[in-house]
Short mmCIF file of C-alpha atoms in Angstrom, two decimals:
data_model
loop_
_atom_site.label_atom_id
_atom_site.label_comp_id
_atom_site.label_asym_id
_atom_site.label_seq_id
_atom_site.Cartn_x
_atom_site.Cartn_y
_atom_site.Cartn_z
CA UNK Z 90 -33.20 9.66 12.19
CA UNK Z 91 -32.62 6.03 11.08
CA UNK Z 92 -35.85 4.11 10.36
CA UNK Z 93 -36.93 0.64 11.00
CA UNK Z 94 -39.84 -0.84 9.27
CA UNK Z 95 -42.86 -2.54 10.95
CA UNK Z 96 -44.84 -5.39 9.59
CA UNK Z 97 -47.28 -3.25 8.06
CA UNK Z 98 -44.46 -1.44 6.19
CA UNK Z 99 -44.53 1.73 8.08
CA UNK Z 100 -41.40 3.29 9.07
CA UNK Z 101 -40.47 4.11 12.68
CA UNK Z 102 -37.56 5.72 14.35
CA UNK Z 103 -35.13 3.26 16.12
CA UNK Z 104 -31.72 1.94 16.63
CA UNK Z 105 -29.78 1.71 13.26
CA UNK Z 106 -28.31 -1.42 13.10
CA UNK Z 107 -25.81 -0.10 10.48
CA UNK Z 108 -23.40 1.21 13.35
CA UNK Z 109 -23.22 -2.53 14.70
CA UNK Z 110 -21.85 -3.43 11.01
CA UNK Z 111 -19.47 -0.55 11.24
CA UNK Z 112 -18.10 -1.73 14.93
CA UNK Z 113 -18.11 -5.19 13.80
CA UNK Z 114 -16.04 -4.41 10.59
CA UNK Z 115 -13.59 -2.22 13.01
CA UNK Z 116 -13.04 -4.97 15.11
CA UNK Z 117 -12.32 -7.30 12.04
CA UNK Z 118 -10.11 -5.37 10.44
CA UNK Z 119 -8.11 -4.71 13.82
CA UNK Z 120 -7.70 -8.17 14.18
CA UNK Z 121 -6.85 -9.36 10.69
CA UNK Z 122 -4.15 -6.56 9.94
CA UNK Z 123 -2.68 -5.70 13.05
CA UNK Z 124 -1.90 -9.34 13.44
CA UNK Z 125 -0.77 -9.80 9.83
CA UNK Z 126 1.55 -6.73 9.94
CA UNK Z 127 3.14 -8.45 12.88
CA UNK Z 128 5.02 -10.45 10.64
CA UNK Z 129 8.03 -8.48 11.06
CA UNK Z 130 8.18 -9.00 14.80
CA UNK Z 131 8.71 -12.82 13.94
CA UNK Z 132 10.89 -12.51 11.21
CA UNK Z 133 14.02 -12.41 12.91
CA UNK Z 134 13.26 -15.03 15.26
CA UNK Z 135 12.18 -17.51 12.56
CA UNK Z 136 15.17 -16.77 10.53
CA UNK Z 137 17.36 -17.03 13.51
CA UNK Z 138 15.85 -20.31 14.80
CA UNK Z 139 16.09 -22.21 11.48
CA UNK Z 140 19.15 -20.33 9.76
CA UNK Z 141 16.77 -19.28 6.78
CA UNK Z 142 17.89 -16.13 5.33
CA UNK Z 143 15.89 -12.95 5.63
CA UNK Z 144 14.58 -12.90 2.00
CA UNK Z 145 13.66 -16.46 2.25
CA UNK Z 146 11.71 -15.74 5.39
CA UNK Z 147 9.93 -12.52 4.17
CA UNK Z 148 9.29 -14.42 0.93
CA UNK Z 149 5.91 -16.09 2.86
CA UNK Z 150 4.82 -12.56 3.49
CA UNK Z 151 5.14 -11.74 0.10
CA UNK Z 152 3.06 -14.65 -1.34
CA UNK Z 153 0.44 -13.77 1.49
CA UNK Z 154 0.04 -10.17 0.06
CA UNK Z 155 0.06 -11.27 -3.43
CA UNK Z 156 -2.50 -14.29 -3.07
CA UNK Z 157 -4.48 -12.03 -1.01
CA UNK Z 158 -5.15 -9.47 -3.53
CA UNK Z 159 -6.18 -12.22 -6.10
CA UNK Z 160 -8.58 -13.62 -3.40
CA UNK Z 161 -10.11 -10.32 -2.89
CA UNK Z 162 -11.68 -10.89 -6.11
CA UNK Z 163 -13.15 -14.18 -5.29
CA UNK Z 164 -14.60 -13.33 -1.60
CA UNK Z 165 -16.15 -10.16 -3.24
CA UNK Z 166 -18.21 -12.20 -5.78
CA UNK Z 167 -18.72 -14.67 -2.84
CA UNK Z 168 -20.05 -11.93 -0.46
CA UNK Z 169 -22.81 -10.66 -3.19
CA UNK Z 170 -23.70 -14.33 -3.16
CA UNK Z 171 -23.70 -15.33 0.17
CA UNK Z 172 -23.36 -12.30 2.38
CA UNK Z 173 -20.58 -11.39 4.42
CA UNK Z 174 -21.53 -13.41 8.05
CA UNK Z 175 -20.76 -16.60 5.79
CA UNK Z 176 -17.66 -14.99 4.15
CA UNK Z 177 -15.89 -13.77 6.84
CA UNK Z 178 -16.89 -16.48 9.40
CA UNK Z 179 -15.15 -19.05 6.77
CA UNK Z 180 -12.15 -16.74 5.99
CA UNK Z 181 -11.92 -16.06 10.13
CA UNK Z 182 -11.53 -19.89 10.40
CA UNK Z 183 -8.62 -20.26 7.82
CA UNK Z 184 -6.72 -17.12 9.12
CA UNK Z 185 -6.87 -18.64 12.87
CA UNK Z 186 -5.85 -21.83 11.66
CA UNK Z 187 -2.95 -20.19 9.63
CA UNK Z 188 -1.67 -18.75 13.07
CA UNK Z 189 -2.38 -21.95 15.02
CA UNK Z 190 -0.24 -24.23 12.41
CA UNK Z 191 2.39 -21.37 12.62
CA UNK Z 192 3.38 -22.80 15.90
CA UNK Z 193 4.29 -26.08 14.50
CA UNK Z 194 6.49 -24.92 11.72
CA UNK Z 195 9.77 -26.43 11.43
CA UNK Z 196 10.30 -26.12 7.90
CA UNK Z 197 10.53 -23.33 5.17
CA UNK Z 198 7.85 -25.28 2.84
CA UNK Z 199 5.47 -25.12 5.92
CA UNK Z 200 5.94 -21.32 6.54
CA UNK Z 201 4.79 -20.68 2.82
CA UNK Z 202 2.04 -22.80 3.22
CA UNK Z 203 0.54 -21.87 6.69
CA UNK Z 204 1.47 -18.15 6.47
CA UNK Z 205 1.58 -17.61 2.59
CA UNK Z 206 -1.69 -19.37 1.96
CA UNK Z 207 -3.80 -19.97 5.03
CA UNK Z 208 -3.55 -16.54 6.27
CA UNK Z 209 -3.97 -14.95 2.97
CA UNK Z 210 -7.35 -16.81 2.55
CA UNK Z 211 -8.02 -15.53 6.12
CA UNK Z 212 -6.88 -11.79 5.10
CA UNK Z 213 -8.99 -11.69 1.78
CA UNK Z 214 -12.26 -11.62 4.03
CA UNK Z 215 -11.64 -8.19 5.13
CA UNK Z 216 -11.01 -5.37 2.63
CA UNK Z 217 -13.69 -6.38 -0.07
CA UNK Z 218 -16.78 -7.66 2.02
CA UNK Z 219 -16.46 -5.26 4.83
CA UNK Z 220 -16.60 -1.99 2.80
CA UNK Z 221 -19.05 -3.04 0.20
CA UNK Z 222 -21.23 -4.05 3.22
CA UNK Z 223 -21.02 -0.70 4.73
CA UNK Z 224 -21.99 1.04 1.64
CA UNK Z 225 -25.03 -0.96 1.34
CA UNK Z 226 -26.10 0.33 4.98
CA UNK Z 227 -25.01 4.06 4.46
CA UNK Z 228 -26.01 6.29 1.75
CA UNK Z 229 -25.40 9.30 3.69
CA UNK Z 230 -21.88 9.66 5.98
CA UNK Z 231 -20.87 6.61 3.69
CA UNK Z 232 -17.14 7.68 3.51
CA UNK Z 233 -17.07 8.55 7.35
CA UNK Z 234 -18.51 5.13 8.32
CA UNK Z 235 -16.21 3.44 6.00
CA UNK Z 236 -13.25 5.56 7.14
CA UNK Z 237 -14.14 4.39 11.04
CA UNK Z 238 -14.40 0.81 10.05
CA UNK Z 239 -10.88 0.80 8.11
CA UNK Z 240 -9.47 2.87 10.92
CA UNK Z 241 -9.36 -0.54 13.00
CA UNK Z 242 -6.49 -1.61 10.87
CA UNK Z 243 -4.50 1.53 12.37
CA UNK Z 244 -5.94 0.44 16.04
CA UNK Z 245 -4.42 -3.31 15.26
CA UNK Z 246 -1.27 -1.80 14.41
CA UNK Z 247 -0.92 -0.06 17.33
CA UNK Z 248 -1.82 -2.95 19.89
CA UNK Z 249 -0.86 -6.27 18.07
CA UNK Z 250 2.87 -6.08 17.19
CA UNK Z 251 3.78 -4.83 20.76
CA UNK Z 252 1.57 -7.85 22.18
CA UNK Z 253 3.49 -9.94 19.95
CA UNK Z 254 6.74 -8.70 20.85
CA UNK Z 255 6.25 -9.13 24.53
CA UNK Z 256 4.81 -12.41 24.13
CA UNK Z 257 7.69 -13.54 22.20
CA UNK Z 258 10.21 -12.21 24.78
CA UNK Z 259 8.25 -14.19 27.33
CA UNK Z 260 7.17 -16.99 25.78
CA UNK Z 261 9.28 -17.61 22.66
CA UNK Z 262 7.59 -17.17 19.17
CA UNK Z 263 5.88 -20.67 19.00
CA UNK Z 264 3.53 -20.08 22.02
CA UNK Z 265 2.93 -16.07 20.66
CA UNK Z 266 1.77 -18.05 17.36
CA UNK Z 267 -0.53 -20.38 19.37
CA UNK Z 268 -1.99 -17.49 21.63
CA UNK Z 269 -2.58 -15.07 18.82
CA UNK Z 270 -4.06 -17.91 16.57
CA UNK Z 271 -7.00 -18.64 19.45
CA UNK Z 272 -7.76 -15.05 20.01
CA UNK Z 273 -8.17 -14.11 16.08
CA UNK Z 274 -9.97 -17.49 15.52
CA UNK Z 275 -12.60 -16.86 18.21
CA UNK Z 276 -13.03 -13.09 17.93
CA UNK Z 277 -13.34 -13.02 13.92
CA UNK Z 278 -16.20 -15.64 13.79
CA UNK Z 279 -17.82 -14.02 16.73
CA UNK Z 280 -17.85 -10.70 15.10
CA UNK Z 281 -18.61 -12.08 11.90
CA UNK Z 282 -21.80 -13.39 13.15
CA UNK Z 283 -23.41 -9.64 13.76
CA UNK Z 284 -22.69 -8.75 9.95
CA UNK Z 285 -25.85 -8.40 7.70
CA UNK Z 286 -25.74 -7.87 3.60
CA UNK Z 287 -28.11 -5.20 3.84
CA UNK Z 288 -30.70 -3.22 5.95
CA UNK Z 289 -33.58 -5.19 4.67
CA UNK Z 290 -32.54 -8.32 6.36
CA UNK Z 291 -33.18 -6.13 9.70
CA UNK Z 292 -36.34 -4.42 8.58
CA UNK Z 293 -34.36 -0.80 7.73
CA UNK Z 294 -33.69 1.37 4.99
CA UNK Z 295 -30.18 2.46 4.63
CA UNK Z 296 -29.07 5.37 6.43
CA UNK Z 297 -29.88 8.61 4.61
CA UNK Z 298 -32.24 7.20 2.10
CA UNK Z 299 -35.08 9.46 1.05
CA UNK Z 300 -33.20 12.44 2.22
CA UNK Z 301 -33.75 14.73 -0.65
CA UNK Z 302 -31.06 17.27 0.30
CA UNK Z 303 -28.24 14.66 -0.37
CA UNK Z 304 -26.96 14.77 -4.02
CA UNK Z 305 -27.42 11.62 -5.85
CA UNK Z 306 -23.86 11.38 -6.96
CA UNK Z 307 -22.98 10.82 -3.41
CA UNK Z 308 -25.23 8.14 -2.87
CA UNK Z 309 -25.80 6.41 -5.85
CA UNK Z 310 -22.58 5.40 -7.79
CA UNK Z 311 -23.08 4.52 -11.36
CA UNK Z 312 -23.05 0.80 -11.87
CA UNK Z 313 -20.54 -0.88 -14.62
CA UNK Z 314 -19.86 -4.42 -15.37
CA UNK Z 315 -16.20 -5.85 -14.91
CA UNK Z 316 -16.00 -6.09 -18.66
CA UNK Z 317 -16.78 -2.75 -19.02
CA UNK Z 318 -14.49 -1.41 -16.21
CA UNK Z 319 -11.51 -3.28 -17.74
CA UNK Z 320 -11.66 -1.07 -20.81
CA UNK Z 321 -11.30 2.19 -19.15
CA UNK Z 322 -7.88 3.66 -18.39
CA UNK Z 323 -9.08 5.01 -14.99
CA UNK Z 324 -9.61 1.28 -14.04
CA UNK Z 325 -5.98 0.63 -14.84
CA UNK Z 326 -4.58 3.83 -13.41
CA UNK Z 327 -6.42 2.90 -10.02
CA UNK Z 328 -5.19 -0.60 -10.23
CA UNK Z 329 -1.69 0.77 -10.81
CA UNK Z 330 -1.85 3.40 -7.75
CA UNK Z 331 -3.07 0.76 -5.46
CA UNK Z 332 -0.21 -1.51 -6.51
CA UNK Z 333 2.39 1.16 -5.92
CA UNK Z 334 0.49 2.01 -2.54
CA UNK Z 335 0.63 -1.77 -1.65
CA UNK Z 336 4.33 -2.33 -2.71
CA UNK Z 337 5.72 0.34 -0.56
CA UNK Z 338 3.68 0.02 2.68
CA UNK Z 339 3.91 -3.56 2.87
CA UNK Z 340 7.78 -3.77 2.29
CA UNK Z 341 8.26 -1.00 5.16
CA UNK Z 342 5.80 -2.97 7.42
CA UNK Z 343 7.62 -6.43 6.74
CA UNK Z 344 11.31 -5.11 7.25
CA UNK Z 345 11.12 -2.10 9.35
CA UNK Z 346 11.32 -3.58 13.09
CA UNK Z 347 13.77 -6.11 11.81
CA UNK Z 348 16.17 -2.82 10.44
CA UNK Z 349 15.43 -1.32 13.63
CA UNK Z 350 16.74 -4.06 15.81
CA UNK Z 351 19.60 -4.46 13.40
CA UNK Z 352 20.57 -0.80 14.28
CA UNK Z 353 20.59 -1.87 17.93
CA UNK Z 354 16.78 -0.58 18.94
CA UNK Z 355 15.51 -3.33 21.78
CA UNK Z 356 12.67 -5.47 20.23
CA UNK Z 357 9.98 -3.75 22.42
CA UNK Z 358 11.00 -0.23 21.19
CA UNK Z 359 11.14 -1.33 17.72
CA UNK Z 360 7.67 -2.41 17.98
CA UNK Z 361 6.69 1.26 18.93
CA UNK Z 362 7.46 2.12 15.52
CA UNK Z 363 4.52 -0.16 14.15
CA UNK Z 364 2.30 1.46 16.82
CA UNK Z 365 2.88 5.03 15.86
CA UNK Z 366 2.19 4.07 12.25
CA UNK Z 367 -1.00 2.59 13.03
CA UNK Z 368 -1.79 5.64 15.40
CA UNK Z 369 -1.26 8.11 12.63
CA UNK Z 370 -3.26 6.09 10.05
CA UNK Z 371 -6.44 5.93 12.61
CA UNK Z 372 -6.60 9.69 12.15
CA UNK Z 373 -5.90 9.41 8.65
CA UNK Z 374 -8.23 6.90 7.61
CA UNK Z 375 -11.13 8.77 9.47
CA UNK Z 376 -10.13 11.89 8.08
CA UNK Z 377 -9.86 11.00 4.54
CA UNK Z 378 -13.25 9.19 4.83
CA UNK Z 379 -14.75 12.21 6.20
CA UNK Z 380 -13.38 14.21 3.36
CA UNK Z 381 -14.49 11.95 0.70
CA UNK Z 382 -17.98 13.07 1.76
CA UNK Z 383 -16.91 16.71 1.37
CA UNK Z 384 -14.57 16.76 -1.51
CA UNK Z 385 -15.44 13.47 -3.42
CA UNK Z 386 -13.53 10.13 -3.37
CA UNK Z 387 -10.73 11.24 -6.14
CA UNK Z 388 -9.48 14.50 -4.31
CA UNK Z 389 -9.44 12.29 -1.21
CA UNK Z 390 -7.20 9.50 -2.61
CA UNK Z 391 -4.92 12.08 -4.29
CA UNK Z 392 -4.33 13.68 -1.22
CA UNK Z 393 -3.82 10.40 0.47
CA UNK Z 394 -1.18 9.54 -2.29
CA UNK Z 395 0.57 12.86 -1.86
CA UNK Z 396 1.16 12.45 1.91
CA UNK Z 397 2.14 8.49 1.34
CA UNK Z 398 4.66 9.78 -1.27
CA UNK Z 399 6.07 12.76 0.93
CA UNK Z 400 6.60 10.49 4.06
CA UNK Z 401 8.37 7.78 1.78
CA UNK Z 402 10.78 10.31 0.59
CA UNK Z 403 11.39 11.59 4.21
CA UNK Z 404 11.96 7.92 5.24
CA UNK Z 405 15.04 8.07 2.89
CA UNK Z 406 16.84 10.69 4.78
CA UNK Z 407 15.42 9.88 8.20
#
């Protein structure tokens, strides 16, 4: 039973605020990644409107992804210093502003500035601050709670591309970006106000603290500095694995909807491809997260990469 701390230091049963953290992270992930992964829905309308090549238009998303990877390091550091509420609020403002400005794009350099840079600054408030915050709140069931939070990415991928496609069909891409910008700006900044860096800020202890039956290796990871980590082969192997993961995933997410419409599929039907990807990923993220609590992070990661590789090879002949 989760505990809360009274003024006398005594622990009393009560509602555990960590569940609010997970719920807020779920919604923020859904808004950030769902709308960001909708870029493929806008790719053809943008390139057709201004006569830009498909490669030049998609390049803005490449800049977004590369910059976001670098900024994760920065926001992770800022999260340790200022806490997730401040970091995610600021990032949410940049993310929403990027989409609002996209409604006024009329030159290629603006696309790269507004989407490649502004939305990347917003996206960086997701995958570094949120999971690390959840890790502080949960010692037991940490993998499951993280899996539930990041499954928001799948939920956002189910919903956002279809909404974007419907908005474009009804109101054109400019109005679609304006509506999406307002929604994400408001909801992300409001959700961020519920975030807290650690249980002590709410007078509570981490979930699972004090349960002797939990193995220490599952609760307290060994701490190493960045200087120590970069000297290990495991660090670079993990980085290379995630690079390959991101490269293949982002390439598909960016181009699969334009490719489907090139083959004659209606835009709304093509958006269903992203919805299926998102729906399956919800089960996968929660399942892999729960598995990590049972079999460890290493085996869970290997399992996830095997499934991804099998899907990519299958896609070649689909």
